[in-house]
mmCIF file of C-alpha atoms in Angstrom:
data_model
loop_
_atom_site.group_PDB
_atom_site.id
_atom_site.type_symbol
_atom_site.label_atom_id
_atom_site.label_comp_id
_atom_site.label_asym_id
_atom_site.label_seq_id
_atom_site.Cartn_x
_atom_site.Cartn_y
_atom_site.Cartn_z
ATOM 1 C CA UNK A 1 0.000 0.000 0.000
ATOM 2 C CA UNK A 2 1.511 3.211 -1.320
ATOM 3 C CA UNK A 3 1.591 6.790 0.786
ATOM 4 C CA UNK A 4 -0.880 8.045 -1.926
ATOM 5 C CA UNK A 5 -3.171 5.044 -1.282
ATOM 6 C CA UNK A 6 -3.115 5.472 2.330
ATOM 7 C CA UNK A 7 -3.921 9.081 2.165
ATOM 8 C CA UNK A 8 -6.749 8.115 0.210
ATOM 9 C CA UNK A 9 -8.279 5.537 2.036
ATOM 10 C CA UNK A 10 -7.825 8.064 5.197
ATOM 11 C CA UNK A 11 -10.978 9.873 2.956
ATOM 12 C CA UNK A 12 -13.800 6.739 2.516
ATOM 13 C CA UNK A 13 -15.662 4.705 4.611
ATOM 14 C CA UNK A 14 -15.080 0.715 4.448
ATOM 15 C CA UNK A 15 -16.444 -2.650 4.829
ATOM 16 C CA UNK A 16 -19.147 -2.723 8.025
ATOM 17 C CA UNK A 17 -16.665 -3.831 10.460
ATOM 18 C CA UNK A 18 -14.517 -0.665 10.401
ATOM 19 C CA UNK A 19 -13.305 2.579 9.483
ATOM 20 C CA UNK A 20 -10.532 4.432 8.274
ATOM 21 C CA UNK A 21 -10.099 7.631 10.302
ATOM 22 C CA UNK A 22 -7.473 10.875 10.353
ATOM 23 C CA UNK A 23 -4.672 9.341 12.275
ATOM 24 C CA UNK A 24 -5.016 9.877 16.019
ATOM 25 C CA UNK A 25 -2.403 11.566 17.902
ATOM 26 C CA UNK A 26 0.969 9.914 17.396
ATOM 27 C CA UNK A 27 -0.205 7.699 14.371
ATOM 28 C CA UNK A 28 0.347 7.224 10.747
ATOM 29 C CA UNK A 29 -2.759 4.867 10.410
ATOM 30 C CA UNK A 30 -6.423 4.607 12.754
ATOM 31 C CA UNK A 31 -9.176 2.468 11.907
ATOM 32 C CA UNK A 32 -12.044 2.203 14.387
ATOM 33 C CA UNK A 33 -14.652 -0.352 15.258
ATOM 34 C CA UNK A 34 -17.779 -0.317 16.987
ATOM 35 C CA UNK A 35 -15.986 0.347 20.387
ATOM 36 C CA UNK A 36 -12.187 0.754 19.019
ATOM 37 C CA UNK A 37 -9.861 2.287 17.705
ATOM 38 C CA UNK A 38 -6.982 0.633 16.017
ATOM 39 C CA UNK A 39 -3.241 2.428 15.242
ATOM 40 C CA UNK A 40 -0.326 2.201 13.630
ATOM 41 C CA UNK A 41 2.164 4.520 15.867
ATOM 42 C CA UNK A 42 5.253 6.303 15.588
ATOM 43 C CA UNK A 43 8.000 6.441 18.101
ATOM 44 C CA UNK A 44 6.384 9.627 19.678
ATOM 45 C CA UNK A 45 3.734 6.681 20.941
ATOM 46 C CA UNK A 46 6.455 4.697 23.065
ATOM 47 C CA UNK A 47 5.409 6.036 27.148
ATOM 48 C CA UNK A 48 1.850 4.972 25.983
ATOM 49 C CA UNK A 49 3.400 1.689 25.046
ATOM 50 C CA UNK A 50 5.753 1.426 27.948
ATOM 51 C CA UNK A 51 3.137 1.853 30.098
ATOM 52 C CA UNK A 52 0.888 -0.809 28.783
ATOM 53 C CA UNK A 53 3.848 -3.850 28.387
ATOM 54 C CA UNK A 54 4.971 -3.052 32.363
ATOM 55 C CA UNK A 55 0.921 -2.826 33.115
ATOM 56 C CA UNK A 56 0.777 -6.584 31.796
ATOM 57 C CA UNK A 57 4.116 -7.822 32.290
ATOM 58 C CA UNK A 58 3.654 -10.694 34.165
ATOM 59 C CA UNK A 59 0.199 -11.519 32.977
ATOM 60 C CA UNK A 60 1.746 -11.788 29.255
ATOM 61 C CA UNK A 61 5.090 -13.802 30.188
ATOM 62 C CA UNK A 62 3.816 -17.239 29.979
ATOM 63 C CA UNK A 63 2.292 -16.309 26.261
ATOM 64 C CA UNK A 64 5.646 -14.409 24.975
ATOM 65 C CA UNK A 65 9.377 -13.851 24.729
ATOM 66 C CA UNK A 66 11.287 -13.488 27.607
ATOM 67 C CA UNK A 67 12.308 -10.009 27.741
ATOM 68 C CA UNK A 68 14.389 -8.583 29.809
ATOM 69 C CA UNK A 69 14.595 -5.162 31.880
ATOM 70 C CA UNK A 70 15.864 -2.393 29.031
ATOM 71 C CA UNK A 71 12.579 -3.551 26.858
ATOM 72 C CA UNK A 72 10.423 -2.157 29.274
ATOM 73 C CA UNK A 73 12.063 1.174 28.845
ATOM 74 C CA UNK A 74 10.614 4.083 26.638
ATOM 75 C CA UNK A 75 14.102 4.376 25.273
ATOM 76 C CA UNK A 76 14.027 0.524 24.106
ATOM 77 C CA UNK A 77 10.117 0.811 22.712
ATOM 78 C CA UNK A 78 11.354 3.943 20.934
ATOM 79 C CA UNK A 79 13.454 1.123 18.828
ATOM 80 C CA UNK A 80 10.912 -0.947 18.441
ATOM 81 C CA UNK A 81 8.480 1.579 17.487
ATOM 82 C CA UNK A 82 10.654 2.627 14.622
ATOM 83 C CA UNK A 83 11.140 -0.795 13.378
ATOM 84 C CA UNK A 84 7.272 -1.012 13.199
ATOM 85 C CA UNK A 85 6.731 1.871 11.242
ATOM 86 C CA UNK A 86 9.948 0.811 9.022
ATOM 87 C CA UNK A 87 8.435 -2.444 8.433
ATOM 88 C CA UNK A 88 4.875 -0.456 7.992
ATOM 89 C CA UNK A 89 6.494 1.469 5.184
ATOM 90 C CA UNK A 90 7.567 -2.017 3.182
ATOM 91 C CA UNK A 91 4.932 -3.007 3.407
ATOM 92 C CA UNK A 92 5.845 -6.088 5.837
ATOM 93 C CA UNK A 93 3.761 -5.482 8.431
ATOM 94 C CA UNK A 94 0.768 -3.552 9.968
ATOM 95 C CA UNK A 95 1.256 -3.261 13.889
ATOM 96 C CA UNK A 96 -1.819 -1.812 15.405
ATOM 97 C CA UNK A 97 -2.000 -0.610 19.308
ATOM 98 C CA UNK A 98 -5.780 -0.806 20.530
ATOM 99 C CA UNK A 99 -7.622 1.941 22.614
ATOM 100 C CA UNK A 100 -11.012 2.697 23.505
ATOM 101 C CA UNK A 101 -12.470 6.337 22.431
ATOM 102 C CA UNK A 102 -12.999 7.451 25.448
ATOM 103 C CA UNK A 103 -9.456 6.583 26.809
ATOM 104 C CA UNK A 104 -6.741 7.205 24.098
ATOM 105 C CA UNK A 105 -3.881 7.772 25.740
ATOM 106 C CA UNK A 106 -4.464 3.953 27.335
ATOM 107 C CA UNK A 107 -3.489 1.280 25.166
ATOM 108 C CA UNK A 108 -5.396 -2.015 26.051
ATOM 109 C CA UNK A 109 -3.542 -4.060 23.449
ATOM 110 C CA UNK A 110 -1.875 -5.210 20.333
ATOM 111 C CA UNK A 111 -3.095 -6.559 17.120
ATOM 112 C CA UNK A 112 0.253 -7.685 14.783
ATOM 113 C CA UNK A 113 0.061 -8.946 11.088
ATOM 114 C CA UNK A 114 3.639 -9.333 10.078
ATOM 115 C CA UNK A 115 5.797 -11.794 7.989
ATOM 116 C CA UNK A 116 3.634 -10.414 4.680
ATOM 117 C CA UNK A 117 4.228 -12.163 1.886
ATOM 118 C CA UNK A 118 3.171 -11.297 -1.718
ATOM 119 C CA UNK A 119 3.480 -13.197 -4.783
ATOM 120 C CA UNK A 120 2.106 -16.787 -5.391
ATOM 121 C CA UNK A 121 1.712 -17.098 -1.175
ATOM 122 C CA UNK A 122 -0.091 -13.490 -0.581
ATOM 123 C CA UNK A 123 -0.335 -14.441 3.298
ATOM 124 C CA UNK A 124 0.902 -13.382 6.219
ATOM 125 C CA UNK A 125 0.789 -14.517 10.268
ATOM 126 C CA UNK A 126 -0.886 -12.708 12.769
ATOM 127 C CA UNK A 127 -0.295 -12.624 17.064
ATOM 128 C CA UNK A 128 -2.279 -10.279 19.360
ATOM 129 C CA UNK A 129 -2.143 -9.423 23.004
ATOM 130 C CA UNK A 130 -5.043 -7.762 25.492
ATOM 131 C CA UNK A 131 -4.816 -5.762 29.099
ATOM 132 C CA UNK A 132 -5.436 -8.646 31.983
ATOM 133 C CA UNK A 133 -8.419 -5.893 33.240
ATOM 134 C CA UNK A 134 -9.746 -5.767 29.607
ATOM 135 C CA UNK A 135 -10.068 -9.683 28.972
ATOM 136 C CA UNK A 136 -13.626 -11.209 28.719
ATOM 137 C CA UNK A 137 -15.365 -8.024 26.609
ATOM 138 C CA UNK A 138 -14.967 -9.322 23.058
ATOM 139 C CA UNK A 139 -12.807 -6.446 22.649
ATOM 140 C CA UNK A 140 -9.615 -8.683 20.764
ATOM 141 C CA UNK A 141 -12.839 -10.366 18.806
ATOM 142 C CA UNK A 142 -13.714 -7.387 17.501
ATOM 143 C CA UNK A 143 -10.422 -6.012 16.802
ATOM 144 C CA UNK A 144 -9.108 -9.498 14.986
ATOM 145 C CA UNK A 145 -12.330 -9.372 12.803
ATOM 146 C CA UNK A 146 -11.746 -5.668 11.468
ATOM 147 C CA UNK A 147 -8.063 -5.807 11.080
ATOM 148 C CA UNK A 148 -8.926 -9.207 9.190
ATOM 149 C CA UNK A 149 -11.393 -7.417 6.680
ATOM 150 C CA UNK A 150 -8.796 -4.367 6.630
ATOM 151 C CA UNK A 151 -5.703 -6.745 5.217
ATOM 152 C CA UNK A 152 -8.364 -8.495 2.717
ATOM 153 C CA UNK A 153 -9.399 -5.405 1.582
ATOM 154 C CA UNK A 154 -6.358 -3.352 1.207
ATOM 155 C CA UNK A 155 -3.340 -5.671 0.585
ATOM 156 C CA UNK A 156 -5.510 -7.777 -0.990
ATOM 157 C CA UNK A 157 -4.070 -11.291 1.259
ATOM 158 C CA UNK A 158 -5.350 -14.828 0.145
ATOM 159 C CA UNK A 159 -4.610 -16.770 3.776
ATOM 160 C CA UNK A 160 -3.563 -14.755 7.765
ATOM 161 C CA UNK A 161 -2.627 -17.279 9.772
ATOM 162 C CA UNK A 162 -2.053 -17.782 14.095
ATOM 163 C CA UNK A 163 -0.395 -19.809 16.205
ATOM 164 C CA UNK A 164 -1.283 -20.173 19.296
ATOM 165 C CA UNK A 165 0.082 -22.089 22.291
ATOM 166 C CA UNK A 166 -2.758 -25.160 23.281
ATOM 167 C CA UNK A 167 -2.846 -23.971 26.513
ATOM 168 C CA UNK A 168 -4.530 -20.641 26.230
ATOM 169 C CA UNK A 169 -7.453 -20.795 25.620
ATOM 170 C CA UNK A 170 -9.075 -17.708 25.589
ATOM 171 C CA UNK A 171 -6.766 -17.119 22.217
ATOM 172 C CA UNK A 172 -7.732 -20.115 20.888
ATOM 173 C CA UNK A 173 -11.751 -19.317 21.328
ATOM 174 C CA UNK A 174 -11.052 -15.589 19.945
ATOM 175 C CA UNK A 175 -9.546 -16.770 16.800
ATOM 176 C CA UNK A 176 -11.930 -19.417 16.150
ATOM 177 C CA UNK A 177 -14.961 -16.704 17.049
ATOM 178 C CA UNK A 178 -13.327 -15.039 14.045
ATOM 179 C CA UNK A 179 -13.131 -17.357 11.425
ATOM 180 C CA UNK A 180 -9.917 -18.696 12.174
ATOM 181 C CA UNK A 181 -10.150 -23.455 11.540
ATOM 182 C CA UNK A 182 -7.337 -25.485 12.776
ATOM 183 C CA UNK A 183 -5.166 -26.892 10.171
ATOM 184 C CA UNK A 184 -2.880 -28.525 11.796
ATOM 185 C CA UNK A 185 0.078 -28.637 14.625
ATOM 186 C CA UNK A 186 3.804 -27.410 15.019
ATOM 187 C CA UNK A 187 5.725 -29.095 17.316
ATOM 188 C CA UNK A 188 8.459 -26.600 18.731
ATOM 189 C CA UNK A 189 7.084 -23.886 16.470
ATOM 190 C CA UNK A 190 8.272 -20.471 18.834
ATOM 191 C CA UNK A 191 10.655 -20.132 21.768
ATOM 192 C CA UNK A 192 7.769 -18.691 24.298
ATOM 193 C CA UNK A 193 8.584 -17.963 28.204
ATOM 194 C CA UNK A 194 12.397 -19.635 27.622
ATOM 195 C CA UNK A 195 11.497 -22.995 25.531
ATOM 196 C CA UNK A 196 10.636 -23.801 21.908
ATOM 197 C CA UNK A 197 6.925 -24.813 21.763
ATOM 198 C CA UNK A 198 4.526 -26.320 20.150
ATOM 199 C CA UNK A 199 1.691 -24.064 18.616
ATOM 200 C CA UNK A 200 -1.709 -25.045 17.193
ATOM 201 C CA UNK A 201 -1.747 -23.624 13.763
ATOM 202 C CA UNK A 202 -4.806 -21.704 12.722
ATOM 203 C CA UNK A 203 -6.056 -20.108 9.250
ATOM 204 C CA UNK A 204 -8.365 -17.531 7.821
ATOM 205 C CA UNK A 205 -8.920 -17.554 3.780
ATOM 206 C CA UNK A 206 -10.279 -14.494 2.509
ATOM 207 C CA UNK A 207 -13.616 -14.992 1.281
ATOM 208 C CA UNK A 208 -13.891 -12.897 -1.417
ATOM 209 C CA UNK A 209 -10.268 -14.721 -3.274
ATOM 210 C CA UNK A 210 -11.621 -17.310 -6.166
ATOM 211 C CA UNK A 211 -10.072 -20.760 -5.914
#
């Protein structure tokens, strides 16, 4: 997706599911939902980030990477942020950050399509990450579902797909609540909390792609 494209898709109203909006503060890219609102951010965005990764540190550590103490630092999401909107600007990978309306400034999670290929594949994978206190709302449903449509729509992918870890299942019931069927499993798929692991693999055709 060019600049020129973005800028004009900033200008029309989408599929039901969402909308593309001016950028919020700190963004290069909003779409909101029904109760959302979906960004990609710049660096400017990394206390708001910060914030939220310390906020759920230890409820996301048995789901993720082990990180240690310098990436909870501004200075260390900073980097990250700018490898986002790097990868943003290949065209590699749409990071969004999720906040309610009525709270901006509080991110309450993280919805990541990366890994996009083009060509004869036209896929990519997708992860995603919610607050502990915002769990049981649909709010990562909802979120999945529009940034689903959005990468359909606009970079025009045939397959998305997640792993997920067996053991949580509240991922595992989101992405099948979304379209998501199980095709299969990868034994020692991701290093997760210190050890390779295996993942049940999940995928999402786009409906509107012809066999």
């Amino acid at each position: 997706m060019t600049h020129q494209t973005a800028m004009h898709l900033m200008m029309r109203k989408t599929m039901a599911r969402f909308e593309i909006i001016p950028p919020v503060k700190g963004s290069v890219l909003s779409i909101e939902t029904k109760r959302l609102i979906l960004s990609v951010y710049k660096p400017s965005a990394a206390q708001a980030v910060t914030d939220y990764l310390v906020r759920n540190r230890a409820f996301h550590k048995p789901f993720q990477l082990r990180h240690g103490e310098r990436y909870f630092t501004i200075a260390e999401q900073k980097s990250y942020l700018k490898s986002d909107l790097q990868m943003f600007n290949r065209n590699t990978q749409v990071a969004f950050w999720i906040t309610l309306p009525e709270d901006p400034d509080r991110i309450i999670g993280r919805l990541s399509f990366y890994s996009l290929i083009g060509g004869a594949m036209n896929s990519c994978f997708v992860g995603y990450h919610l607050d502990e206190k915002a769990q049981g709302n649909g709010y990562m449903s909802e979120a999945l579902l529009a940034g689903c449509d959005f990468m359909f729509k606009y970079y025009r992918l045939h397959r998305i797909e997640a792993d997920i870890l067996p053991t949580n299942e509240r991922s595992l019931s989101c992405a099948t609540r979304c379209g998501f069927e199980k095709m299969g499993y990868n034994e020692r798929f991701m290093e997760i909390d210190g050890r390779y692991q295996d993942h049940v693999m999940l995928v999402k055709l786009n409906p509107s792609v012809e066999m």
